[in-house]
Coordinates of C-alpha atoms in Angstrom, one line a residue:
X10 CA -44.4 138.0 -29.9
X11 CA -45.4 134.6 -29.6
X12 CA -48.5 133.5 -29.5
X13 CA -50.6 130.5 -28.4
X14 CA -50.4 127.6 -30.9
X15 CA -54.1 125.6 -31.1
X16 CA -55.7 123.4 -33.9
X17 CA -57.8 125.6 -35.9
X18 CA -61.2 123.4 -35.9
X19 CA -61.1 122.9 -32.3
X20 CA -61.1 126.4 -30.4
X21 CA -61.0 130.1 -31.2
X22 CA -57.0 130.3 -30.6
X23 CA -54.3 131.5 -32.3
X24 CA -52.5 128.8 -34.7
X25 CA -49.1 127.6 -34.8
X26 CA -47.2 128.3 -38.6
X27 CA -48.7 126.3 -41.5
X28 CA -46.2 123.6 -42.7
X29 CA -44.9 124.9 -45.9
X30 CA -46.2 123.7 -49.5
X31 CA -45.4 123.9 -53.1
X32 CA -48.9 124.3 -53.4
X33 CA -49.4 128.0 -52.3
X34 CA -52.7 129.5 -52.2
X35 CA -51.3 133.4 -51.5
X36 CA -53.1 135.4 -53.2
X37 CA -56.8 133.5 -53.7
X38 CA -59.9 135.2 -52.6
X39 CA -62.9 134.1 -51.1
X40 CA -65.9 135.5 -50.1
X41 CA -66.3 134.2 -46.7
X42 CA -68.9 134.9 -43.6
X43 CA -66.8 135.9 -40.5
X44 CA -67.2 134.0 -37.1
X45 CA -66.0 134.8 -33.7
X46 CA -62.9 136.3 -32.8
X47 CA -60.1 134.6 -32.2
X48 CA -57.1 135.0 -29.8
X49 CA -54.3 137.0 -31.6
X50 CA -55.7 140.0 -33.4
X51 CA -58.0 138.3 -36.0
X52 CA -61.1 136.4 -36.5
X53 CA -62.3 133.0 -38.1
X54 CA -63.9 132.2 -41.2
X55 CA -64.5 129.1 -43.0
X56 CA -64.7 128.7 -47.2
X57 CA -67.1 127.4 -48.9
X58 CA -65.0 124.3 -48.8
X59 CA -64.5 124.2 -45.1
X60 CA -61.3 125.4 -45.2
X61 CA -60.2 127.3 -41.8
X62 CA -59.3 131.2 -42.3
X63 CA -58.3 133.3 -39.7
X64 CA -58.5 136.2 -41.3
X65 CA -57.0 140.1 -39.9
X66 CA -58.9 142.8 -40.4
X67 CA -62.6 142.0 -40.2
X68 CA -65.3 141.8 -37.5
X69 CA -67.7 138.8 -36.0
X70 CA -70.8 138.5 -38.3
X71 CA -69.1 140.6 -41.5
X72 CA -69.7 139.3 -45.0
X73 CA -66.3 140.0 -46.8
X74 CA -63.6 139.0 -49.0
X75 CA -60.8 137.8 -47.8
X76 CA -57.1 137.5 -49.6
X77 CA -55.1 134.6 -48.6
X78 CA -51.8 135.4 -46.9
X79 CA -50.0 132.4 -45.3
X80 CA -50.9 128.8 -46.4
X81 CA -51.3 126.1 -49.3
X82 CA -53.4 123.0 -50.1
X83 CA -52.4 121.2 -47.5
X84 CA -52.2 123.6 -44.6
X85 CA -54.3 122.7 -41.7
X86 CA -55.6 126.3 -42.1
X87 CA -55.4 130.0 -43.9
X88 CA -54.1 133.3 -42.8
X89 CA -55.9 136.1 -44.6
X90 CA -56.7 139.6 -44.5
X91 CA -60.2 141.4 -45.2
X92 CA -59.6 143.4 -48.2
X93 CA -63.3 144.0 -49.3
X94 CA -66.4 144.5 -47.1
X95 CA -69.3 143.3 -48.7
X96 CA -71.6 143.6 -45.6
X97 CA -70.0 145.4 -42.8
X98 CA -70.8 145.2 -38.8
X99 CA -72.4 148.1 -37.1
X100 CA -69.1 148.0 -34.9
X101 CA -67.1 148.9 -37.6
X102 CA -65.4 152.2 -37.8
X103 CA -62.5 153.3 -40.8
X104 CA -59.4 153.4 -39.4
X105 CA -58.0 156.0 -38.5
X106 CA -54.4 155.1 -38.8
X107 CA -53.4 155.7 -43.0
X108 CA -50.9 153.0 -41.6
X109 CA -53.2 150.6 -40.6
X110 CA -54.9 148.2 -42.8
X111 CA -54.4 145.1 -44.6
X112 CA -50.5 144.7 -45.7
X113 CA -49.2 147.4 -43.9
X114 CA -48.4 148.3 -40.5
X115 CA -48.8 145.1 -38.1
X116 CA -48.4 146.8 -34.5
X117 CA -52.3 147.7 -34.2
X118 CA -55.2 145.1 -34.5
X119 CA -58.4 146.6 -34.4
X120 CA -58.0 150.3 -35.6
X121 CA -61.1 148.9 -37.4
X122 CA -63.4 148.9 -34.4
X123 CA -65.0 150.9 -32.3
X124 CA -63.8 151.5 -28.9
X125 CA -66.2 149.6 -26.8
X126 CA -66.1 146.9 -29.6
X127 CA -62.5 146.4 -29.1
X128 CA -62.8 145.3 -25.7
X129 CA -65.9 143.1 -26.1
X130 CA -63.6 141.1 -28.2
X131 CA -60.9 141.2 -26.1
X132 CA -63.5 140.1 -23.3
X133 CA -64.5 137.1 -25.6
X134 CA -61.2 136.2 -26.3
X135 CA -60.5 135.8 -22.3
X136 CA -64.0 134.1 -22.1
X137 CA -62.9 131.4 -24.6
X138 CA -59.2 130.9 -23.1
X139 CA -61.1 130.6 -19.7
X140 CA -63.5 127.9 -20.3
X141 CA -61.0 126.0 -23.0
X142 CA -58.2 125.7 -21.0
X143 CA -59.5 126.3 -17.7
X144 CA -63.1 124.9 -17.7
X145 CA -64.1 128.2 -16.1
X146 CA -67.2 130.5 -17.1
X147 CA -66.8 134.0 -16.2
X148 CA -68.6 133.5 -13.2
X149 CA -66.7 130.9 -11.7
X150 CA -63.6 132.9 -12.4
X151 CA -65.3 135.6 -10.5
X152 CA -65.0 137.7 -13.4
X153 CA -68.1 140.0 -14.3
X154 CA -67.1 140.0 -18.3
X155 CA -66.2 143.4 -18.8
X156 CA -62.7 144.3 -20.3
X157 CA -61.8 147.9 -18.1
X158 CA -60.1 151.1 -20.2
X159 CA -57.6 152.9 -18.3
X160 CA -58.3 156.1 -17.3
X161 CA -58.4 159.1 -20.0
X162 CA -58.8 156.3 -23.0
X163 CA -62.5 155.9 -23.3
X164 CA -62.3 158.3 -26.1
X165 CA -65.3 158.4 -29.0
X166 CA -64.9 155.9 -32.1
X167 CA -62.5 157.0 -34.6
X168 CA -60.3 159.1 -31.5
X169 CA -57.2 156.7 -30.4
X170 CA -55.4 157.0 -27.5
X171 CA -52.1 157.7 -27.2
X172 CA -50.3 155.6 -24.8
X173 CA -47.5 153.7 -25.7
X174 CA -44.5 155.3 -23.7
X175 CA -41.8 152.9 -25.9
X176 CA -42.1 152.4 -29.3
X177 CA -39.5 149.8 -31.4
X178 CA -39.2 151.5 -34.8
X179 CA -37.5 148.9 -37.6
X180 CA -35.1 150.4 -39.8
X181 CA -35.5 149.7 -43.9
X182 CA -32.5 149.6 -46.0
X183 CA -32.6 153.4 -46.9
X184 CA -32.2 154.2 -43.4
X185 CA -36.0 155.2 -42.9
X186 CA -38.1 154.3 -39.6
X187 CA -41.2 152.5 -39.5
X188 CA -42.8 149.8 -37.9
X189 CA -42.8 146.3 -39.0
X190 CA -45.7 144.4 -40.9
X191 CA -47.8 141.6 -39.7
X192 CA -45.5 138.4 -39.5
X193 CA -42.9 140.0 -41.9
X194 CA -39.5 141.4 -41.5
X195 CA -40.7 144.4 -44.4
X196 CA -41.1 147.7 -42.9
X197 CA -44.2 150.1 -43.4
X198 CA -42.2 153.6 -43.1
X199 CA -44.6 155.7 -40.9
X200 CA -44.2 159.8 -40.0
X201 CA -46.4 159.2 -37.3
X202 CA -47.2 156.8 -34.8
X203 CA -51.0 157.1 -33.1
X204 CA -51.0 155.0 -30.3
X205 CA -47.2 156.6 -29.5
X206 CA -47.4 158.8 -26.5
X207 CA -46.3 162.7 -26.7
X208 CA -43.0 162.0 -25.2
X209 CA -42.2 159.7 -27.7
X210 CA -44.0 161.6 -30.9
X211 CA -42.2 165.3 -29.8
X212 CA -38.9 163.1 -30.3
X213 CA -39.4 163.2 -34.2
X214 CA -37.7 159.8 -34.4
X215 CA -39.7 159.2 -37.8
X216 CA -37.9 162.5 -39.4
X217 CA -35.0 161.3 -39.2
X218 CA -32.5 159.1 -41.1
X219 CA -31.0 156.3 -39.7
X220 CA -28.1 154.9 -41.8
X221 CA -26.3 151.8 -40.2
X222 CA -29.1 150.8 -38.2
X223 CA -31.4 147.9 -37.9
X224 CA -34.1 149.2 -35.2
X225 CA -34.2 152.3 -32.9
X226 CA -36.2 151.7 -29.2
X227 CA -37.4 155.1 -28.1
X228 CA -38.5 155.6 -24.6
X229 CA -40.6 158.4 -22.7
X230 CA -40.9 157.9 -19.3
X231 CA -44.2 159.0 -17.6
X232 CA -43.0 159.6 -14.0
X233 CA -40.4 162.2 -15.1
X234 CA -39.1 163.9 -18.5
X235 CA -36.0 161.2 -19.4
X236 CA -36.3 160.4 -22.8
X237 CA -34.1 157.3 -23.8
X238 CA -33.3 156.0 -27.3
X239 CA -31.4 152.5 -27.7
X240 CA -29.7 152.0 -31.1
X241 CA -29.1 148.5 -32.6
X242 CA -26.5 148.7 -35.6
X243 CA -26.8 146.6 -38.0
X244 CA -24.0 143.7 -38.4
X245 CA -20.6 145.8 -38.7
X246 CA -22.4 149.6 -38.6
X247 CA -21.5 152.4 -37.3
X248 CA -23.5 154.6 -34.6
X249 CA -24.6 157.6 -36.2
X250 CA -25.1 160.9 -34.4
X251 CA -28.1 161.4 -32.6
X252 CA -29.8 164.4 -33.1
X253 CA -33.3 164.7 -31.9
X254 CA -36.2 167.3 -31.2
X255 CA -36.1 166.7 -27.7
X256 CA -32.8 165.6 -25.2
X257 CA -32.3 162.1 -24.6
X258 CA -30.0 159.5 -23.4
X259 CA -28.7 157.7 -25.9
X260 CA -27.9 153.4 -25.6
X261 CA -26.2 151.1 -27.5
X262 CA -26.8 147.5 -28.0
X263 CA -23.7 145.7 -28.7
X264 CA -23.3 142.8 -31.9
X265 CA -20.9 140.9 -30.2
X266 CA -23.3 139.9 -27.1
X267 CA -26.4 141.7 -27.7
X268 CA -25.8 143.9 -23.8
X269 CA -26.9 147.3 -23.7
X270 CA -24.2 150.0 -22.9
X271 CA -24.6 153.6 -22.6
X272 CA -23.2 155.6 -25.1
X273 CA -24.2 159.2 -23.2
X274 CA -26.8 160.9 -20.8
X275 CA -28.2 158.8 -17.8
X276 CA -28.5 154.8 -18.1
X277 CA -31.8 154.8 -17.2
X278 CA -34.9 156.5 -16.8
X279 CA -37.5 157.3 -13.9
X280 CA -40.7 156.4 -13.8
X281 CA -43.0 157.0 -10.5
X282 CA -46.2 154.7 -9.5
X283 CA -47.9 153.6 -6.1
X284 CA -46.0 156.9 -4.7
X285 CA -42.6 155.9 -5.3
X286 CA -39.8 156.4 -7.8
X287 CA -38.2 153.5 -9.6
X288 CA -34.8 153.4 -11.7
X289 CA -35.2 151.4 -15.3
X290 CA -31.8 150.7 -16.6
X291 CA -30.5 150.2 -20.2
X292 CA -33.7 150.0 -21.8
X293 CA -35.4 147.7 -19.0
X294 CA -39.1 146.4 -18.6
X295 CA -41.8 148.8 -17.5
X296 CA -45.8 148.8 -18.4
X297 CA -46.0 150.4 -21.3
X298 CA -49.2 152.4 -20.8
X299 CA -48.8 155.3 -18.6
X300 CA -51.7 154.2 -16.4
X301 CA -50.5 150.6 -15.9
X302 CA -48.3 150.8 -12.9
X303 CA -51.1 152.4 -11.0
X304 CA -54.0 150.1 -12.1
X305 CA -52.2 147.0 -11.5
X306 CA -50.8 148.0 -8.1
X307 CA -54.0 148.7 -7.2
X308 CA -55.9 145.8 -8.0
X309 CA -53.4 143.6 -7.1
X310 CA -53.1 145.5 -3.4
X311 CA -57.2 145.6 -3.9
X312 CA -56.8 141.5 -4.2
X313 CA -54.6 140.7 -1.6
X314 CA -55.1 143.1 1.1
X315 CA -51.6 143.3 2.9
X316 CA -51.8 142.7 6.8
X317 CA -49.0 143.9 8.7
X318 CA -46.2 141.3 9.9
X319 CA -46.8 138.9 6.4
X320 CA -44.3 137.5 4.1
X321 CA -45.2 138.0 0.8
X322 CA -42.8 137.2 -2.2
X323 CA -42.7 138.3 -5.6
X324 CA -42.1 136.2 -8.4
X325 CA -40.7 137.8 -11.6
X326 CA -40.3 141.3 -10.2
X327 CA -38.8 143.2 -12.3
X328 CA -37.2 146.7 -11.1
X329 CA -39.4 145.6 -7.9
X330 CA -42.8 147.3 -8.9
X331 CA -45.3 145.4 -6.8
X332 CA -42.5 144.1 -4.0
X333 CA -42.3 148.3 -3.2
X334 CA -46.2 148.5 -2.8
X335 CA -46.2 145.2 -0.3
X336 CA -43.2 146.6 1.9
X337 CA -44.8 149.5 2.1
X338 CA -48.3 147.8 3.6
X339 CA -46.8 144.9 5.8
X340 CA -45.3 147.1 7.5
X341 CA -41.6 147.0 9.1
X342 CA -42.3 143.5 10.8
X343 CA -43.5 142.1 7.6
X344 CA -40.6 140.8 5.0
X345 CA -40.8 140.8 1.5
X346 CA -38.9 138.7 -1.4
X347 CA -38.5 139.4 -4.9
X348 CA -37.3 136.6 -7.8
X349 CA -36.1 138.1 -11.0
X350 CA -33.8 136.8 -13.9
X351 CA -32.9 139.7 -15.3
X352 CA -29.3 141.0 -13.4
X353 CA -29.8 144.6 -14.5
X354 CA -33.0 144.2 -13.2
X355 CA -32.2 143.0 -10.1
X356 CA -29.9 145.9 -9.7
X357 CA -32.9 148.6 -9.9
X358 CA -35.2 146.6 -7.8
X359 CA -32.1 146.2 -5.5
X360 CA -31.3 150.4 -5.9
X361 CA -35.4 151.2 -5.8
X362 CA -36.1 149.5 -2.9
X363 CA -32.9 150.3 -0.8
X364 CA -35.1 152.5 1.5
X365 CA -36.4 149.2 2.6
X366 CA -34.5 147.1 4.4
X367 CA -37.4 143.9 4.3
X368 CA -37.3 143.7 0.8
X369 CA -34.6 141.6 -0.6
X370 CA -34.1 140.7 -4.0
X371 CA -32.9 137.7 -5.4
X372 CA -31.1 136.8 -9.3
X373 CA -32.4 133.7 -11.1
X374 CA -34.9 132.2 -12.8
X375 CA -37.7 131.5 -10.3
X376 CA -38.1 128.0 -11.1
X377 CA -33.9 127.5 -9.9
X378 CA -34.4 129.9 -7.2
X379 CA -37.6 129.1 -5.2
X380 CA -36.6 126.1 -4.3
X381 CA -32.9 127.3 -3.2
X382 CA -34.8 129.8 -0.6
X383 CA -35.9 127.3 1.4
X384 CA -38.8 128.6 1.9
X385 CA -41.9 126.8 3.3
X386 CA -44.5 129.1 3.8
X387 CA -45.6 132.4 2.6
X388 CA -49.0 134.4 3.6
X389 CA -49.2 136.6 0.4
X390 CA -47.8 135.4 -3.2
X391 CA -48.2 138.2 -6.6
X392 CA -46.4 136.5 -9.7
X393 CA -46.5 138.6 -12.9
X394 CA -44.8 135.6 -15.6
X395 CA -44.1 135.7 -19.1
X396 CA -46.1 135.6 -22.1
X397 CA -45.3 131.7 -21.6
X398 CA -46.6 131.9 -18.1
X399 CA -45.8 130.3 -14.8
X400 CA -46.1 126.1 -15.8
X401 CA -46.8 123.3 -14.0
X402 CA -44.1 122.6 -11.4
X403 CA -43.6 126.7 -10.3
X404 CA -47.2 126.8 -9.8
X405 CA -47.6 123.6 -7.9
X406 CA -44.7 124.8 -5.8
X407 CA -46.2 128.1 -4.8
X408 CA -49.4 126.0 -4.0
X409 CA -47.2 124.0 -1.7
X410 CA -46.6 127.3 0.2
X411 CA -49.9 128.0 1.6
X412 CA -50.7 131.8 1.1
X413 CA -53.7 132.8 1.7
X414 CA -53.9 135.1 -1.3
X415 CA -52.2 135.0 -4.4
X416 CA -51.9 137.7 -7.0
X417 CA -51.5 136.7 -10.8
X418 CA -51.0 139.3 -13.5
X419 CA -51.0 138.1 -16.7
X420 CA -50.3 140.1 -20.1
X421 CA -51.5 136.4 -22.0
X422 CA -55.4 134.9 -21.7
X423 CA -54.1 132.0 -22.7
X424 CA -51.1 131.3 -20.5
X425 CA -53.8 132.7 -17.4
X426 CA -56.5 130.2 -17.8
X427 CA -53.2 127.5 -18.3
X428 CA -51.9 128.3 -15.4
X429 CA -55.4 128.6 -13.4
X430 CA -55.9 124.9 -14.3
X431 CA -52.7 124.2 -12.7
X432 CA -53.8 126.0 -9.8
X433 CA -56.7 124.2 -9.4
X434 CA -55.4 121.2 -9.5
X435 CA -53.2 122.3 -6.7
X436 CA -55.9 123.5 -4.9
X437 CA -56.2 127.3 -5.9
X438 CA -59.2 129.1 -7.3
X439 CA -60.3 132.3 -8.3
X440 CA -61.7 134.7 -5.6
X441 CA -61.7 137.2 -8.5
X442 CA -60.5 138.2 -12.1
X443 CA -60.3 141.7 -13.5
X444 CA -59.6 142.4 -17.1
X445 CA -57.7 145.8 -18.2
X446 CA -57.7 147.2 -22.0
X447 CA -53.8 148.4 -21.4
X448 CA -52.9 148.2 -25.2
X449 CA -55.9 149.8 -27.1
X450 CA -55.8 149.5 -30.4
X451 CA -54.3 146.0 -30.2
X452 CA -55.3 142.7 -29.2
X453 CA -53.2 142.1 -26.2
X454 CA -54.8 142.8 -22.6
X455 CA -54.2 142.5 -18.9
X456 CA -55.6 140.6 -16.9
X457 CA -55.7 140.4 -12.9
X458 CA -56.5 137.0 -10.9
X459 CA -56.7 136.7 -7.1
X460 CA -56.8 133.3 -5.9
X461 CA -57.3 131.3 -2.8
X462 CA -57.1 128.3 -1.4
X463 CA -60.0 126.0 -2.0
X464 CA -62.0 125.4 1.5
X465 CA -63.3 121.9 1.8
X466 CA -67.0 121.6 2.4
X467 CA -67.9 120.4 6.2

């Protein structure tokens, strides 16, 4: 994924690539004090020379040694990992992953912390983002600091939940599975993923060998029992034949234009949230944690408080997750419209939501689209972007519109507190912010931001 790119010595952001050097300085060791956390699954540390390391693997306020990764004598700063604790941090636990750990397995962050720890970093990390790019303190973003588990994962330290209904396993050249390591193309082979939910573990994906193929996508949906596994080949390879523990559809994504085609079983799968079932074709996007559908809907219907009669529209919409839940509350005089660039997409949200005649759904990127509508007002906005986020011009165009509410869910601090700037500027602020731990064992996070328009003093 990409991350946000920031200059080492002036915030606590994750950093663009070093420039590469003849001059390496992989390898070197230094015994280093560890600072705060930093957004992007590690922490910062300076040398006794003030060079910048940001450093995997350790904790705020640790004494360790840390073994330079990524960098040379002329990089602006050092990636490292902690491969010696010399004085550890009461919040440190061992991890209990034999996967995780410095050069191995990069899919979890902080297997190293407790629970509770984990998300008062993730909290600091949104804190940071907030006030850096926002100029916001919690309070101002109406945000009461605490980073929210999903329900059944406030489990005891050294317990991890298992959540993650979709799983991308990398395929190494002997045809093994595994999960890529940090910032690599290598592949730590695994025969067991924690943080995998039980549809996707009683699969036995990681049993198996996978000859001719470069990654295999296994999905387990959580509303029902599809099971879904979507082969890549590798240039010029042949599908194998699936055989796995459990029945599943099997998909294909083509070399010559990277499309995903069904090769047998059911194109898609069905998931359930908010009361309703929605179709996810060829390997689509849905939240990932089993709880997610729920716990957004619900803050974001918590935040906006549908009225009956209101036009609401929803930006980036997916297979029409959050345009379902507002039809349902406006009511049949209220109308609802839904922006999404993907066409398969599209034709789930189109198929989900058929039931409801004021929904439509519209193809395109929503910075082409929106303005093509015509549209000049709307009471009720809920945009769930990118990683990149929203940017300037979309955002100052839905401030043009007037809701009175407007729901943003954002899966990036960074891009959040961005694009709440923007708002402002526009004339948006928080009413409120709420912060979900959706990907434990990881450093990403969800957040929730209603906003509304800023009411001149008289």
């Amino acid at each position: 994924m990409q991350q946000n790119a920031s200059e080492p010595s002036a915030s606590a952001s994750e950093p663009s690539a070093p420039e590469p050097s003849l001059s390496s300085l992989v390898g070197e060791e230094y015994e280093v004090e560890v600072g705060p956390v930093a957004h992007g699954g590690h922490c910062i540390a300076r040398t006794a020379e003030g060079r910048v390391l940001f450093v995997r693997h350790a904790l705020p306020g640790e004494k360790i040694v840390a073994r330079v990764t990524e960098g040379a004598e002329d990089s602006r700063f050092l990636r490292a990992d902690a491969v010696r604790i010399v004085e550890a941090s009461k919040d440190r636990v061992e991890a209990p992953c034999p996967f995780a750990g410095p050069g191995k397995c990069g899919g979890c962050d902080w297997q190293h912390a407790k629970p509770g720890a984990q998300r008062r970093l993730k909290g600091e990390v949104i804190a940071e983002q907030l006030q850096r790019l926002a100029g916001l303190t919690p309070e101002e973003a109406g945000w009461d600091g605490t980073v929210m588990p999903a329900e059944g994962d406030k489990l005891p330290a050294g317990q991890v939940p298992a959540w993650r209904s979709r799983v991308q396993y990398a395929i190494d050249d002997e045809g093994r599975a595994g999960l890529r390591k940090h910032r690599s193309h290598e592949v730590e082979v695994i025969d067991h993923c924690m943080i995998a939910s039980e549809g996707i573990s009683e699969l036995g994906v990681e049993k198996r060998e996978w000859p001719s193929l470069a990654s295999v996508e296994a999905i387990a949906s959580t509303g029902s029992h599809d099971r879904q596994v979507v082969l890549t080949p590798k240039p010029g390879g042949r599908l194998p034949l699936v055989e796995l523990d459990k029945p599943v559809s099997v998909l294909r994504v083509e070399e010559k234009d990277g499309g995903v085609h069904r090769v047998h079983g059911r194109a898609f799968v069905r998931e359930r949230a908010d009361g309703r079932t929605y179709r996810v074709g060829m390997g689509g996007f849905w939240q990932v944690h089993p709880q997610a559908p729920d716990t957004l809907v619900k803050a974001v219907m918590q935040g906006l408080m549908p009225r009956k009669g209101e036009m609401a529209l929803d930006l980036y919409c997916g297979v029409g997750l959050f345009a379902g839940a507002i039809a349902e509350r406006v009511g049949e005089t209220g109308a609802v419209l839904g922006i999404e660039s993907s066409k398969r997409a599209v034709e789930d949200a189109r198929h989900n939501l058929a039931d409801l005649p004021r929904v439509r759904v519209e193809q395109g990127k929503v910075e082409q689209v929106l303005p093509r509508t015509k549209i000049t007002e709307a009471d009720l906005i809920v945009l769930d972007p990118p990683r990149a986020g929203a940017g300037k011009q979309t955002v100052k165009h839905l401030a043009a519109l007037g809701a009175r509410r407007i729901a943003y869910v954002a899966c990036d601090p960074a891009a959040l507190a961005r694009d709440l700037a923007y708002f402002a500027t526009a004339g948006y602020k928080p009413r409120t912010l709420r912060a979900f731990d959706l990907f434990p064992m990881t450093h990403h996070v969800e957040c929730v931001a209603i906003l509304e328009p800023v009411r001149e003093e008289g």
